[in-house]
PDB file of C-alpha atoms and ligand atoms in Angstrom:
ATOM      1  CA  MET A  30     -29.130 -15.909  -3.861  1.00 83.00           C
ATOM      2  CA  PRO A  31     -25.584 -15.238  -5.202  1.00 89.00           C
ATOM      3  CA  LEU A  32     -24.071 -11.848  -4.479  1.00 93.00           C
ATOM      4  CA  GLN A  33     -24.354  -9.370  -7.356  1.00 95.00           C
ATOM      5  CA  THR A  34     -22.177  -6.512  -6.037  1.00 97.00           C
ATOM      6  CA  VAL A  35     -19.480  -5.994  -3.438  1.00 98.00           C
ATOM      7  CA  THR A  36     -17.700  -2.848  -2.273  1.00 98.00           C
ATOM      8  CA  VAL A  37     -14.105  -3.020  -1.080  1.00 98.00           C
ATOM      9  CA  LEU A  38     -11.777  -0.617   0.710  1.00 98.00           C
ATOM     10  CA  ALA A  39      -8.065  -1.134   0.071  1.00 98.00           C
ATOM     11  CA  PRO A  40      -5.680   0.971   2.197  1.00 98.00           C
ATOM     12  CA  ALA A  41      -2.558   2.679   0.884  1.00 98.00           C
ATOM     13  CA  LYS A  42       0.729   2.055   2.730  1.00 98.00           C
ATOM     14  CA  LEU A  43       3.653   4.006   4.103  1.00 98.00           C
ATOM     15  CA  ASN A  44       7.127   2.614   4.714  1.00 98.00           C
ATOM     16  CA  LEU A  45       8.060   3.360   8.314  1.00 98.00           C
ATOM     17  CA  SER A  46      11.463   2.093   7.173  1.00 98.00           C
ATOM     18  CA  LEU A  47      12.954   0.658   3.979  1.00 98.00           C
ATOM     19  CA  ASP A  48      16.389  -0.913   3.627  1.00 98.00           C
ATOM     20  CA  VAL A  49      17.954  -2.615   0.610  1.00 97.00           C
ATOM     21  CA  VAL A  50      19.954  -5.613   1.831  1.00 97.00           C
ATOM     22  CA  GLY A  51      20.921  -7.467  -1.346  1.00 95.00           C
ATOM     23  CA  THR A  52      19.961  -8.529  -4.820  1.00 93.00           C
ATOM     24  CA  LEU A  53      17.704 -11.370  -5.935  1.00 93.00           C
ATOM     25  CA  PRO A  54      17.427 -13.329  -9.196  1.00 90.00           C
ATOM     26  CA  GLY A  55      15.395 -11.534 -11.875  1.00 89.00           C
ATOM     27  CA  GLY A  56      16.802  -8.082 -11.096  1.00 89.00           C
ATOM     28  CA  TYR A  57      14.766  -7.708  -7.900  1.00 94.00           C
ATOM     29  CA  HIS A  58      16.233  -6.412  -4.642  1.00 97.00           C
ATOM     30  CA  ALA A  59      16.121  -8.045  -1.232  1.00 97.00           C
ATOM     31  CA  LEU A  60      14.415  -5.558   1.056  1.00 98.00           C
ATOM     32  CA  ASP A  61      13.915  -5.161   4.779  1.00 98.00           C
ATOM     33  CA  MET A  62      11.012  -2.891   5.715  1.00 98.00           C
ATOM     34  CA  VAL A  63       8.401  -2.009   8.278  1.00 98.00           C
ATOM     35  CA  MET A  64       5.194  -1.244   6.389  1.00 98.00           C
ATOM     36  CA  GLN A  65       2.096   0.473   7.705  1.00 98.00           C
ATOM     37  CA  ALA A  66      -1.411   0.515   6.195  1.00 98.00           C
ATOM     38  CA  VAL A  67      -3.022   3.957   6.431  1.00 98.00           C
ATOM     39  CA  THR A  68      -6.538   5.360   6.321  1.00 98.00           C
ATOM     40  CA  LEU A  69      -6.341   6.505   2.712  1.00 98.00           C
ATOM     41  CA  TYR A  70      -8.324   4.083   0.582  1.00 98.00           C
ATOM     42  CA  GLU A  71      -8.836   2.892  -2.939  1.00 98.00           C
ATOM     43  CA  GLU A  72     -12.602   2.253  -3.200  1.00 98.00           C
ATOM     44  CA  LEU A  73     -13.641  -0.587  -5.481  1.00 98.00           C
ATOM     45  CA  THR A  74     -17.045  -1.815  -6.622  1.00 98.00           C
ATOM     46  CA  LEU A  75     -17.239  -5.224  -8.276  1.00 98.00           C
ATOM     47  CA  ARG A  76     -20.378  -6.436 -10.079  1.00 98.00           C
ATOM     48  CA  ARG A  77     -21.150  -9.726 -11.761  1.00 97.00           C
ATOM     49  CA  SER A  78     -21.163  -9.192 -15.516  1.00 97.00           C
ATOM     50  CA  PRO A  79     -21.006 -11.222 -18.739  1.00 96.00           C
ATOM     51  CA  PHE A  80     -17.734  -9.384 -19.536  1.00 97.00           C
ATOM     52  CA  LEU A  81     -14.470  -8.427 -17.849  1.00 98.00           C
ATOM     53  CA  THR A  82     -14.256  -4.643 -17.582  1.00 98.00           C
ATOM     54  CA  VAL A  83     -12.171  -2.293 -15.442  1.00 98.00           C
ATOM     55  CA  ARG A  84     -12.931   1.417 -15.058  1.00 98.00           C
ATOM     56  CA  MET A  85     -10.910   3.991 -13.165  1.00 98.00           C
ATOM     57  CA  PRO A  86     -13.025   7.146 -13.410  1.00 97.00           C
ATOM     58  CA  GLY A  87     -11.106  10.379 -12.941  1.00 95.00           C
ATOM     59  CA  SER A  88      -7.689   8.640 -13.036  1.00 97.00           C
ATOM     60  CA  PHE A  89      -5.019   8.810 -15.716  1.00 95.00           C
ATOM     61  CA  VAL A  90      -3.886   5.245 -14.955  1.00 97.00           C
ATOM     62  CA  PRO A  91      -4.365   3.346 -18.238  1.00 97.00           C
ATOM     63  CA  VAL A  92      -6.486   0.190 -18.272  1.00 97.00           C
ATOM     64  CA  ASN A  93      -4.100  -1.955 -20.295  1.00 97.00           C
ATOM     65  CA  GLU A  94      -2.245  -5.242 -19.834  1.00 96.00           C
ATOM     66  CA  LYS A  95      -0.093  -3.658 -17.090  1.00 97.00           C
ATOM     67  CA  ASN A  96      -3.071  -2.468 -15.030  1.00 98.00           C
ATOM     68  CA  THR A  97      -2.857  -4.223 -11.655  1.00 98.00           C
ATOM     69  CA  ALA A  98      -6.652  -4.422 -11.165  1.00 98.00           C
ATOM     70  CA  LEU A  99      -7.124  -6.079 -14.565  1.00 98.00           C
ATOM     71  CA  ARG A 100      -4.162  -8.433 -13.990  1.00 98.00           C
ATOM     72  CA  ALA A 101      -5.579  -9.389 -10.591  1.00 98.00           C
ATOM     73  CA  ALA A 102      -8.971 -10.254 -12.107  1.00 98.00           C
ATOM     74  CA  LEU A 103      -7.307 -12.419 -14.785  1.00 98.00           C
ATOM     75  CA  ALA A 104      -5.107 -14.119 -12.159  1.00 98.00           C
ATOM     76  CA  PHE A 105      -8.170 -14.854  -9.993  1.00 98.00           C
ATOM     77  CA  PHE A 106     -10.038 -16.469 -12.905  1.00 98.00           C
ATOM     78  CA  ASP A 107      -6.912 -18.385 -13.855  1.00 98.00           C
ATOM     79  CA  TYR A 108      -6.405 -19.729 -10.315  1.00 98.00           C
ATOM     80  CA  THR A 109     -10.031 -20.659  -9.629  1.00 98.00           C
ATOM     81  CA  GLY A 110     -10.932 -21.815 -13.140  1.00 98.00           C
ATOM     82  CA  LEU A 111     -14.227 -19.899 -12.826  1.00 97.00           C
ATOM     83  CA  LEU A 112     -15.979 -19.135 -16.102  1.00 95.00           C
ATOM     84  CA  ALA A 113     -17.489 -15.752 -15.253  1.00 95.00           C
ATOM     85  CA  GLY A 114     -17.155 -12.016 -15.829  1.00 97.00           C
ATOM     86  CA  VAL A 115     -16.861  -9.029 -13.550  1.00 98.00           C
ATOM     87  CA  ASP A 116     -17.251  -5.278 -13.914  1.00 98.00           C
ATOM     88  CA  ILE A 117     -14.759  -3.441 -11.693  1.00 98.00           C
ATOM     89  CA  THR A 118     -14.845   0.270 -10.874  1.00 98.00           C
ATOM     90  CA  VAL A 119     -11.885   1.681  -8.949  1.00 98.00           C
ATOM     91  CA  HIS A 120     -12.072   5.135  -7.379  1.00 98.00           C
ATOM     92  CA  LYS A 121      -8.398   5.955  -6.921  1.00 98.00           C
ATOM     93  CA  ASN A 122      -7.710   8.168  -3.918  1.00 97.00           C
ATOM     94  CA  THR A 123      -4.023   7.273  -3.540  1.00 97.00           C
ATOM     95  CA  PRO A 124      -1.516   9.368  -5.484  1.00 97.00           C
ATOM     96  CA  VAL A 125       0.192   7.571  -8.392  1.00 97.00           C
ATOM     97  CA  ARG A 126       4.011   7.088  -8.583  1.00 97.00           C
ATOM     98  CA  ALA A 127       4.043   8.000  -4.898  1.00 97.00           C
ATOM     99  CA  GLY A 128       5.498   4.883  -3.200  1.00 97.00           C
ATOM    100  CA  MET A 129       2.184   4.386  -1.388  1.00 98.00           C
ATOM    101  CA  GLY A 130       1.231   1.088  -3.005  1.00 98.00           C
ATOM    102  CA  GLY A 131      -1.906   2.330  -4.786  1.00 98.00           C
ATOM    103  CA  GLY A 132      -1.533  -0.130  -7.686  1.00 98.00           C
ATOM    104  CA  SER A 133      -0.922  -2.972  -5.224  1.00 98.00           C
ATOM    105  CA  ALA A 134      -3.987  -1.910  -3.208  1.00 98.00           C
ATOM    106  CA  ASP A 135      -6.064  -2.081  -6.419  1.00 98.00           C
ATOM    107  CA  ALA A 136      -4.848  -5.648  -7.076  1.00 98.00           C
ATOM    108  CA  ALA A 137      -5.471  -6.671  -3.453  1.00 98.00           C
ATOM    109  CA  GLY A 138      -8.940  -5.092  -3.525  1.00 98.00           C
ATOM    110  CA  VAL A 139      -9.874  -6.997  -6.690  1.00 98.00           C
ATOM    111  CA  LEU A 140      -8.680 -10.334  -5.245  1.00 98.00           C
ATOM    112  CA  VAL A 141     -10.563  -9.839  -1.965  1.00 98.00           C
ATOM    113  CA  GLY A 142     -13.670  -8.548  -3.756  1.00 98.00           C
ATOM    114  CA  MET A 143     -13.799 -11.372  -6.306  1.00 98.00           C
ATOM    115  CA  ASN A 144     -13.226 -13.939  -3.557  1.00 98.00           C
ATOM    116  CA  GLU A 145     -16.379 -12.653  -1.830  1.00 98.00           C
ATOM    117  CA  LEU A 146     -18.445 -11.984  -4.972  1.00 98.00           C
ATOM    118  CA  PHE A 147     -17.948 -15.511  -6.314  1.00 98.00           C
ATOM    119  CA  GLY A 148     -17.929 -17.237  -2.905  1.00 97.00           C
ATOM    120  CA  ALA A 149     -14.566 -18.795  -3.775  1.00 98.00           C
ATOM    121  CA  ARG A 150     -13.394 -19.015  -0.128  1.00 98.00           C
ATOM    122  CA  LEU A 151      -9.692 -18.715  -0.998  1.00 98.00           C
ATOM    123  CA  SER A 152      -7.552 -18.417   2.150  1.00 98.00           C
ATOM    124  CA  MET A 153      -5.334 -15.427   2.934  1.00 97.00           C
ATOM    125  CA  SER A 154      -2.288 -17.534   2.003  1.00 96.00           C
ATOM    126  CA  GLU A 155      -3.786 -18.416  -1.375  1.00 98.00           C
ATOM    127  CA  LEU A 156      -4.633 -14.748  -2.028  1.00 98.00           C
ATOM    128  CA  CYS A 157      -1.067 -13.767  -1.002  1.00 97.00           C
ATOM    129  CA  ALA A 158       0.403 -16.403  -3.342  1.00 97.00           C
ATOM    130  CA  ILE A 159      -1.668 -15.050  -6.255  1.00 98.00           C
ATOM    131  CA  GLY A 160      -0.852 -11.466  -5.187  1.00 98.00           C
ATOM    132  CA  ALA A 161       2.908 -12.085  -5.033  1.00 97.00           C
ATOM    133  CA  GLY A 162       2.792 -12.895  -8.761  1.00 97.00           C
ATOM    134  CA  LEU A 163       1.153  -9.529  -9.476  1.00 98.00           C
ATOM    135  CA  GLY A 164       3.527  -7.198  -7.636  1.00 96.00           C
ATOM    136  CA  ALA A 165       5.982  -7.166  -4.760  1.00 95.00           C
ATOM    137  CA  ASP A 166       3.721  -5.116  -2.460  1.00 96.00           C
ATOM    138  CA  VAL A 167       0.439  -6.976  -3.092  1.00 98.00           C
ATOM    139  CA  PRO A 168       0.823  -9.489  -0.203  1.00 98.00           C
ATOM    140  CA  PHE A 169       1.208  -6.586   2.234  1.00 98.00           C
ATOM    141  CA  ALA A 170      -1.785  -4.790   0.677  1.00 98.00           C
ATOM    142  CA  LEU A 171      -3.817  -7.920   1.474  1.00 98.00           C
ATOM    143  CA  MET A 172      -2.489  -8.322   5.014  1.00 98.00           C
ATOM    144  CA  GLY A 173      -2.333  -4.633   5.985  1.00 98.00           C
ATOM    145  CA  GLY A 174      -1.877  -3.366   9.540  1.00 98.00           C
ATOM    146  CA  THR A 175       1.768  -3.163  10.583  1.00 98.00           C
ATOM    147  CA  CYS A 176       4.229  -5.753   9.228  1.00 98.00           C
ATOM    148  CA  ARG A 177       7.950  -6.393   9.007  1.00 98.00           C
ATOM    149  CA  VAL A 178       8.366  -7.198   5.328  1.00 98.00           C
ATOM    150  CA  GLN A 179      11.426  -8.900   3.833  1.00 98.00           C
ATOM    151  CA  GLY A 180      12.597 -10.684   0.687  1.00 96.00           C
ATOM    152  CA  LYS A 181      11.133  -9.217  -2.461  1.00 95.00           C
ATOM    153  CA  GLY A 182       8.219  -7.949  -0.381  1.00 93.00           C
ATOM    154  CA  ASP A 183       6.586 -11.343  -0.016  1.00 91.00           C
ATOM    155  CA  LEU A 184       7.876 -12.406   3.419  1.00 95.00           C
ATOM    156  CA  LEU A 185       5.464 -10.871   5.907  1.00 97.00           C
ATOM    157  CA  LYS A 186       5.662 -10.883   9.682  1.00 97.00           C
ATOM    158  CA  PRO A 187       2.555  -9.244  11.179  1.00 97.00           C
ATOM    159  CA  LEU A 188       3.419  -6.981  14.126  1.00 98.00           C
ATOM    160  CA  PRO A 189       1.194  -5.512  16.816  1.00 98.00           C
ATOM    161  CA  PRO A 190      -0.454  -2.248  15.693  1.00 98.00           C
ATOM    162  CA  CYS A 191       2.013   0.643  15.542  1.00 97.00           C
ATOM    163  CA  PRO A 192       1.557   3.212  18.328  1.00 98.00           C
ATOM    164  CA  ALA A 193      -1.212   5.770  17.735  1.00 98.00           C
ATOM    165  CA  CYS A 194       0.054   8.726  15.664  1.00 98.00           C
ATOM    166  CA  GLY A 195      -0.874  10.925  12.707  1.00 98.00           C
ATOM    167  CA  PHE A 196       0.687  11.176   9.246  1.00 98.00           C
ATOM    168  CA  VAL A 197       0.930  14.149   6.885  1.00 98.00           C
ATOM    169  CA  ILE A 198       1.786  13.029   3.358  1.00 98.00           C
ATOM    170  CA  VAL A 199       3.022  15.483   0.724  1.00 98.00           C
ATOM    171  CA  MET A 200       2.991  14.446  -2.935  1.00 97.00           C
ATOM    172  CA  PRO A 201       5.156  16.563  -5.257  1.00 94.00           C
ATOM    173  CA  SER A 202       3.922  17.264  -8.784  1.00 92.00           C
ATOM    174  CA  VAL A 203       6.493  14.851 -10.284  1.00 93.00           C
ATOM    175  CA  GLY A 204       6.237  11.143  -9.366  1.00 94.00           C
ATOM    176  CA  VAL A 205       8.880   8.393  -9.443  1.00 94.00           C
ATOM    177  CA  SER A 206       8.957   5.178 -11.503  1.00 95.00           C
ATOM    178  CA  THR A 207       9.864   2.261  -9.184  1.00 95.00           C
ATOM    179  CA  PRO A 208      12.043   0.328 -11.693  1.00 94.00           C
ATOM    180  CA  GLU A 209      13.963   3.537 -12.479  1.00 95.00           C
ATOM    181  CA  ALA A 210      14.521   4.252  -8.764  1.00 95.00           C
ATOM    182  CA  PHE A 211      15.980   0.751  -8.311  1.00 95.00           C
ATOM    183  CA  LYS A 212      18.172   1.216 -11.421  1.00 95.00           C
ATOM    184  CA  ARG A 213      19.535   4.411  -9.900  1.00 95.00           C
ATOM    185  CA  TYR A 214      20.093   2.527  -6.646  1.00 95.00           C
ATOM    186  CA  ASP A 215      22.146  -0.084  -8.552  1.00 95.00           C
ATOM    187  CA  ALA A 216      24.292   2.698 -10.039  1.00 95.00           C
ATOM    188  CA  LEU A 217      24.642   4.868  -6.933  1.00 93.00           C
ATOM    189  CA  GLY A 218      24.080   2.630  -3.883  1.00 92.00           C
ATOM    190  CA  THR A 219      23.377   4.206  -0.511  1.00 91.00           C
ATOM    191  CA  PRO A 220      25.438   5.185   2.514  1.00 88.00           C
ATOM    192  CA  PHE A 221      22.293   4.941   4.686  1.00 93.00           C
ATOM    193  CA  HIS A 222      20.667   1.834   6.169  1.00 96.00           C
ATOM    194  CA  PRO A 223      17.782   2.271   8.635  1.00 98.00           C
ATOM    195  CA  ASP A 224      17.630  -0.096  11.606  1.00 98.00           C
ATOM    196  CA  CYS A 225      14.459  -2.060  10.813  1.00 98.00           C
ATOM    197  CA  GLU A 226      15.043  -4.467  13.695  1.00 98.00           C
ATOM    198  CA  ALA A 227      15.148  -1.570  16.191  1.00 98.00           C
ATOM    199  CA  GLN A 228      11.946  -0.226  14.627  1.00 98.00           C
ATOM    200  CA  GLU A 229      10.208  -3.596  14.935  1.00 98.00           C
ATOM    201  CA  GLN A 230      11.154  -3.674  18.618  1.00 98.00           C
ATOM    202  CA  ALA A 231       9.858  -0.105  19.074  1.00 98.00           C
ATOM    203  CA  VAL A 232       6.531  -1.103  17.451  1.00 98.00           C
ATOM    204  CA  ARG A 233       6.327  -4.108  19.779  1.00 98.00           C
ATOM    205  CA  ALA A 234       7.031  -1.844  22.780  1.00 98.00           C
ATOM    206  CA  GLY A 235       4.427   0.759  21.689  1.00 98.00           C
ATOM    207  CA  ASP A 236       7.256   3.309  21.652  1.00 98.00           C
ATOM    208  CA  LEU A 237       6.472   6.052  19.096  1.00 98.00           C
ATOM    209  CA  ALA A 238       9.754   7.900  19.795  1.00 98.00           C
ATOM    210  CA  GLY A 239      11.636   4.673  18.996  1.00 98.00           C
ATOM    211  CA  VAL A 240       9.600   4.165  15.785  1.00 98.00           C
ATOM    212  CA  CYS A 241      10.503   7.721  14.746  1.00 98.00           C
ATOM    213  CA  ALA A 242      14.192   7.344  15.683  1.00 98.00           C
ATOM    214  CA  ALA A 243      14.527   4.264  13.442  1.00 98.00           C
ATOM    215  CA  ALA A 244      12.478   5.674  10.530  1.00 98.00           C
ATOM    216  CA  GLY A 245      14.420   6.016   7.277  1.00 98.00           C
ATOM    217  CA  ASN A 246      14.583   4.990   3.641  1.00 98.00           C
ATOM    218  CA  ALA A 247      17.662   3.660   1.811  1.00 97.00           C
ATOM    219  CA  LEU A 248      16.149   4.657  -1.562  1.00 97.00           C
ATOM    220  CA  GLU A 249      15.703   8.287  -0.586  1.00 96.00           C
ATOM    221  CA  ALA A 250      19.046   9.640  -1.782  1.00 93.00           C
ATOM    222  CA  CYS A 251      18.869   7.936  -5.208  1.00 92.00           C
ATOM    223  CA  SER A 252      15.120   8.236  -5.908  1.00 90.00           C
ATOM    224  CA  GLY A 253      15.668  11.278  -8.117  1.00 88.00           C
ATOM    225  CA  ALA A 254      12.760  13.072  -6.407  1.00 90.00           C
ATOM    226  CA  ALA A 255      14.179  16.595  -6.260  1.00 91.00           C
ATOM    227  CA  LYS A 256      11.682  17.962  -3.748  1.00 93.00           C
ATOM    228  CA  THR A 257      12.367  15.454  -0.921  1.00 96.00           C
ATOM    229  CA  PRO A 258      14.777  17.577   1.191  1.00 96.00           C
ATOM    230  CA  ALA A 259      12.551  20.680   0.976  1.00 95.00           C
ATOM    231  CA  ILE A 260       9.412  18.726   1.926  1.00 96.00           C
ATOM    232  CA  ARG A 261      11.214  17.068   4.848  1.00 97.00           C
ATOM    233  CA  ALA A 262      12.352  20.479   6.094  1.00 97.00           C
ATOM    234  CA  ALA A 263       8.782  21.830   5.842  1.00 96.00           C
ATOM    235  CA  LEU A 264       7.399  18.810   7.730  1.00 97.00           C
ATOM    236  CA  THR A 265      10.001  19.229  10.480  1.00 98.00           C
ATOM    237  CA  ALA A 266       9.200  22.942  10.731  1.00 96.00           C
ATOM    238  CA  ALA A 267       5.502  21.980  11.069  1.00 96.00           C
ATOM    239  CA  GLY A 268       6.302  19.758  14.079  1.00 97.00           C
ATOM    240  CA  ALA A 269       6.889  16.279  12.590  1.00 98.00           C
ATOM    241  CA  ARG A 270       8.712  13.851  14.941  1.00 98.00           C
ATOM    242  CA  ALA A 271      10.262  12.200  11.878  1.00 98.00           C
ATOM    243  CA  SER A 272      10.064  12.710   8.114  1.00 98.00           C
ATOM    244  CA  LEU A 273      11.000  10.426   5.244  1.00 98.00           C
ATOM    245  CA  MET A 274      10.175   9.329   1.728  1.00 98.00           C
ATOM    246  CA  THR A 275       7.893   6.280   1.370  1.00 98.00           C
ATOM    247  CA  GLY A 276       8.737   3.339  -0.917  1.00 97.00           C
ATOM    248  CA  SER A 277      10.609   4.459  -4.009  1.00 96.00           C
ATOM    249  CA  GLY A 278       8.949   7.914  -3.757  1.00 91.00           C
ATOM    250  CA  ALA A 279       7.972  10.493  -4.601  1.00 95.00           C
ATOM    251  CA  ALA A 280       5.617  11.053  -1.615  1.00 98.00           C
ATOM    252  CA  VAL A 281       7.290  12.284   1.574  1.00 98.00           C
ATOM    253  CA  TYR A 282       5.551  12.129   4.921  1.00 98.00           C
ATOM    254  CA  GLY A 283       5.871  13.207   8.520  1.00 98.00           C
ATOM    255  CA  ILE A 284       4.954  11.322  11.678  1.00 98.00           C
ATOM    256  CA  PHE A 285       3.080  13.402  14.273  1.00 98.00           C
ATOM    257  CA  ALA A 286       2.157  12.532  17.849  1.00 98.00           C
ATOM    258  CA  THR A 287      -1.592  12.569  17.133  1.00 97.00           C
ATOM    259  CA  GLY A 288      -4.041  12.732  14.252  1.00 96.00           C
ATOM    260  CA  ALA A 289      -5.082  16.201  15.446  1.00 96.00           C
ATOM    261  CA  GLU A 290      -1.463  17.447  15.305  1.00 97.00           C
ATOM    262  CA  ALA A 291      -1.195  16.055  11.787  1.00 98.00           C
ATOM    263  CA  GLN A 292      -4.413  17.834  10.717  1.00 96.00           C
ATOM    264  CA  ALA A 293      -3.118  21.153  12.073  1.00 96.00           C
ATOM    265  CA  ALA A 294       0.259  20.750  10.337  1.00 96.00           C
ATOM    266  CA  ALA A 295      -1.401  19.800   7.037  1.00 97.00           C
ATOM    267  CA  GLY A 296      -3.220  23.141   6.975  1.00 92.00           C
ATOM    268  CA  ALA A 297       0.101  25.011   6.991  1.00 88.00           C
ATOM    269  CA  LEU A 298       1.691  22.700   4.390  1.00 93.00           C
ATOM    270  CA  ARG A 299      -1.218  23.091   1.957  1.00 92.00           C
ATOM    271  CA  GLN A 300      -0.205  26.729   1.501  1.00 87.00           C
ATOM    272  CA  SER A 301       2.720  25.443  -0.646  1.00 79.00           C
ATOM    273  CA  GLY A 302       0.274  24.341  -3.374  1.00 82.00           C
ATOM    274  CA  GLN A 303       1.451  20.698  -3.230  1.00 89.00           C
ATOM    275  CA  LYS A 304      -1.005  17.840  -2.700  1.00 96.00           C
ATOM    276  CA  VAL A 305      -1.245  17.131   1.024  1.00 98.00           C
ATOM    277  CA  TYR A 306      -3.042  14.167   2.637  1.00 98.00           C
ATOM    278  CA  THR A 307      -3.580  13.227   6.271  1.00 98.00           C
ATOM    279  CA  ALA A 308      -4.018   9.723   7.624  1.00 98.00           C
ATOM    280  CA  VAL A 309      -3.658   7.570  10.730  1.00 98.00           C
ATOM    281  CA  PRO A 310      -2.562   3.926  10.996  1.00 98.00           C
ATOM    282  CA  ASP A 311      -5.091   1.355   9.744  1.00 98.00           C
ATOM    283  CA  ARG A 312      -5.117  -2.054  11.415  1.00 98.00           C
ATOM    284  CA  GLY A 313      -6.325  -4.010   8.395  1.00 98.00           C
ATOM    285  CA  GLY A 314      -5.735  -4.667   4.725  1.00 98.00           C
ATOM    286  CA  ALA A 315      -8.039  -4.773   1.680  1.00 98.00           C
ATOM    287  CA  ARG A 316     -11.533  -5.749   2.873  1.00 98.00           C
ATOM    288  CA  VAL A 317     -15.133  -6.072   1.781  1.00 97.00           C
ATOM    289  CA  VAL A 318     -17.243  -3.362   3.425  1.00 97.00           C
ATOM    290  CA  CYS A 319     -20.551  -4.018   1.661  1.00 93.00           C
ATOM    291  CA  PRO A 320     -22.391  -6.287   2.091  1.00 92.00           C
ATOM    292  CA  ALA A 321     -21.305  -6.069   5.734  1.00 85.00           C
ATOM    293  CA  ARG A 322     -20.333  -9.386   7.267  1.00 73.00           C
ATOM    294  CA  ALA A 323     -22.723 -10.424  10.070  1.00 67.00           C
ATOM    295  CA  LYS A 324     -20.831 -10.268  13.376  1.00 65.00           C
ATOM    296  CA  PRO A 325     -20.751 -13.697  15.068  1.00 62.00           C
ATOM    297  CA  GLN A 326     -23.132 -13.687  18.038  1.00 64.00           C
ATOM    298  CA  PRO A 327     -21.473 -14.533  21.359  1.00 60.00           C
ATOM    299  CA  ALA A 328     -22.557 -17.947  22.645  1.00 59.00           C
ATOM    300  CA  ARG A 329     -25.150 -17.778  25.431  1.00 54.00           C
TER     301      ARG A 329
HETATM  302  O1  C5P B   1       6.771  -6.035  -8.250  1.00 58.40           O
HETATM  303  P1  C5P B   1       6.516  -4.648  -8.775  1.00 58.40           P
HETATM  304  O2  C5P B   1       5.937  -4.662 -10.164  1.00 58.40           O
HETATM  305  O3  C5P B   1       5.751  -3.786  -7.833  1.00 58.40           O
HETATM  306  O4  C5P B   1       7.948  -3.984  -8.873  1.00 58.40           O
HETATM  307  C1  C5P B   1       8.211  -2.920  -9.749  1.00 58.40           C
HETATM  308  C2  C5P B   1       9.697  -2.851 -10.003  1.00 58.40           C
HETATM  309  O5  C5P B   1      10.388  -2.460  -8.819  1.00 58.40           O
HETATM  310  C3  C5P B   1      10.350  -4.152 -10.417  1.00 58.40           C
HETATM  311  O6  C5P B   1      10.272  -4.355 -11.801  1.00 58.40           O
HETATM  312  C4  C5P B   1      11.781  -3.954  -9.965  1.00 58.40           C
HETATM  313  O7  C5P B   1      12.484  -3.172 -10.906  1.00 58.40           O
HETATM  314  C5  C5P B   1      11.633  -3.091  -8.715  1.00 58.40           C
HETATM  315  N1  C5P B   1      11.673  -3.876  -7.456  1.00 58.40           N
HETATM  316  C6  C5P B   1      12.888  -4.415  -7.030  1.00 58.40           C
HETATM  317  N2  C5P B   1      12.936  -5.141  -5.883  1.00 58.40           N
HETATM  318  C7  C5P B   1      11.819  -5.333  -5.127  1.00 58.40           C
HETATM  319  C8  C5P B   1      10.581  -4.776  -5.531  1.00 58.40           C
HETATM  320  C9  C5P B   1      10.544  -4.063  -6.707  1.00 58.40           C
HETATM  321  O8  C5P B   1      13.911  -4.245  -7.691  1.00 58.40           O
HETATM  322  N3  C5P B   1      11.902  -6.047  -4.022  1.00 58.40           N
END
């Protein structure tokens, strides 16, 4: 009996570090980053249907030709040659124009969900190849966990899980457009380059203090997000071991020693009236959660 419905969770991401190391053809930038999936999820339901429809209830993100979920569905049909339809509902929990990869998570969730729904059995590398054509952060949204990410965002090196910690994420009322942030970077440059190699080594050593010491974002100064310094100061005052902007902004987050410390700090930060989220590291990427996969039985 073919599957009729699947439910997918697709984690948002934080940049533990982000450096710009050059330019690439097509106006893209060569990046060096350590990226971390977090326990803040886009929730997708995909149903077989005679039509192709995408709904994002409660979100202002338009469902047009730029919508990453719709583009992912079209790319999946294009790649597989399947003649079918799908009805996709995305409950967006990740802030928009935040630098948290919500649009990429939607695309990754659709690819993973359609792969399961239609039994297409595409490999992770095939999904990543399709995803790379949809957006620079989609391969990471598929892979998840902790990765060193280079190139345009498509060269992934999976790392061991980052040391246990908690995150408090503050989203100001004004978001940032990624292409505009990179345009400002081209005009202004940056005096700051985080040491992504040192951070990779700290992740490998399970050294949270080292991860925090190397945390930083080369786009922070030119992002145009006016609230970043004030949010960083508030996070530091609330006990964060490090604070930085994620991606091209505008969300700013703090790293805390534990999830419980992060929860306590979030309470204080919510008084400011800004949107505040808490999360911990997630070890996976976009995945089907229903129907649950049967766990392989150990051999007797
Ligand atoms: O690939 P994606 O659509 O997510 O990228 C959005 C924009 O961000 C690109 O059009 C480009 O202006 C900028 N970008 C970049 N270099 C990257 C990733 C994104 O310049 N490596």
